[in-house]
Tab-separated table of C-alpha atoms in Angstrom:
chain	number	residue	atom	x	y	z
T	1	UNK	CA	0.000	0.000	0.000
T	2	UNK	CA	0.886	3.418	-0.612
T	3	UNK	CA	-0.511	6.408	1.228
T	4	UNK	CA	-0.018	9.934	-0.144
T	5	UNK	CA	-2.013	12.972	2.137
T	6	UNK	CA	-1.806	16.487	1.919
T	7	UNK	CA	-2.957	17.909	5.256
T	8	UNK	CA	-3.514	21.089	3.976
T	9	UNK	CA	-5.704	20.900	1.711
T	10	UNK	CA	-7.469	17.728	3.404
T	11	UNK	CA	-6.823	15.625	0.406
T	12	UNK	CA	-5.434	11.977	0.231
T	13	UNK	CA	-4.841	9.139	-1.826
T	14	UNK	CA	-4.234	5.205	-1.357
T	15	UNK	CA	-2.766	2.818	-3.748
T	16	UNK	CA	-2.181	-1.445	-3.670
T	17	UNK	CA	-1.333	-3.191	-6.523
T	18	UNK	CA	-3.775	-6.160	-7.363
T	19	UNK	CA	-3.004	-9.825	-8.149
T	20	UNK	CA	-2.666	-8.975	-12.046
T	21	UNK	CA	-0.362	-6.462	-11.327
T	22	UNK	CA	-2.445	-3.668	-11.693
T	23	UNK	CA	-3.308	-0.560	-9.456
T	24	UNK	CA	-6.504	0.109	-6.882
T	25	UNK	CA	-6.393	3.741	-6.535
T	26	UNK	CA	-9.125	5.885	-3.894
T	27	UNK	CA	-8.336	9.579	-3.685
T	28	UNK	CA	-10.184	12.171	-2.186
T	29	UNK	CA	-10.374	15.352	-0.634
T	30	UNK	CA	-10.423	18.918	-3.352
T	31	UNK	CA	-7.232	18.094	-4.756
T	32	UNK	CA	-6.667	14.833	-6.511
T	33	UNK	CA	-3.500	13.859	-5.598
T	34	UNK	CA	-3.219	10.510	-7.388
T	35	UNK	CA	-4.379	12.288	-10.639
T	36	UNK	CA	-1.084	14.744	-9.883
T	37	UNK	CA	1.162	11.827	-9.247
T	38	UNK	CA	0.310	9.786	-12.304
T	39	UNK	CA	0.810	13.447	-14.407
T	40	UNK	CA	4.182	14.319	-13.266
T	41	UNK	CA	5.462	10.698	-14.469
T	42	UNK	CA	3.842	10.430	-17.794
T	43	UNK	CA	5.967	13.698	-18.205
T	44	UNK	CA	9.504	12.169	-16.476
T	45	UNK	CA	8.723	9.151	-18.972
T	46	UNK	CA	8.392	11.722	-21.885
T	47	UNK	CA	11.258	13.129	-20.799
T	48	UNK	CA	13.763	10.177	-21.012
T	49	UNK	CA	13.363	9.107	-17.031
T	50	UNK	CA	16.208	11.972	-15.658
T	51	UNK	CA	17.825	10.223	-13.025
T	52	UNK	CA	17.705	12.669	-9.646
T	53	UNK	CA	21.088	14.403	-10.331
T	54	UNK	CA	18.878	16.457	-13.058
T	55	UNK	CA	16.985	17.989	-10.359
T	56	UNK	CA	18.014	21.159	-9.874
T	57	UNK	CA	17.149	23.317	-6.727
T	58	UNK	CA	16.496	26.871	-5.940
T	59	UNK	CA	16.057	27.810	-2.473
T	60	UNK	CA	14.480	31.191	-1.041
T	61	UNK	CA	12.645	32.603	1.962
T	62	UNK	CA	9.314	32.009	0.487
T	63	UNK	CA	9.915	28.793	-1.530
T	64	UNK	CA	11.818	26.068	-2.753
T	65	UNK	CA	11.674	25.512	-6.393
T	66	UNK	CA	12.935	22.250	-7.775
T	67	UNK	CA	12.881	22.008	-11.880
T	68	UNK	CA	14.995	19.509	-14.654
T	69	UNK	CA	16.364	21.324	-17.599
T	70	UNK	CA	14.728	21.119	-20.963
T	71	UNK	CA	10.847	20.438	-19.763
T	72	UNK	CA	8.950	23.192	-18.448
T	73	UNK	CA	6.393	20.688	-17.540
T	74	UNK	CA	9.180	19.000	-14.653
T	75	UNK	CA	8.895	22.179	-12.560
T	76	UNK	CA	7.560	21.947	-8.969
T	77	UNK	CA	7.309	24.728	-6.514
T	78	UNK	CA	6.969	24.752	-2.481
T	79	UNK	CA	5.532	27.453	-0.649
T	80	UNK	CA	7.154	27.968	2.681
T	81	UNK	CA	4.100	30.522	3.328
């Protein structure tokens, strides 16, 4: 099982793989985080799979952004607010 939860915005998602090898997904809460999830690796597949020592970081007082070089889509941004 995997559990992903986002306090904040009272959101949540579970995950277990089933006997074929497939995926039982419940989200929910506002935000659906599983939806997110399975977004940001179509787009790291599209990308070639970067390993992690792509990730480049940029920290701040009011965020830390992390993005990969050459896909605008492999941006993420945390608000420290």
């Amino acid at each position: 099982m995997l559990y992903v939860f986002d306090p904040d915005q009272e959101s949540f998602a579970e995950s277990a793989v089933t006997g074929d090898g497939g995926w039982t997904v419940r989200q929910s809460g506002p935000v659906p985080l599983w939806d997110d999830i399975e977004k940001a690796l179509t787009v790291w597949e599209a990308a070639g799979r970067p390993g992690i020592d792509a990730v480049q970081l940029r920290l701040s007082q009011a965020s830390h952004l992390y993005w990969i070089e050459g896909s605008s889509a492999l941006r993420w941004e945390h608000r420290l607010d």
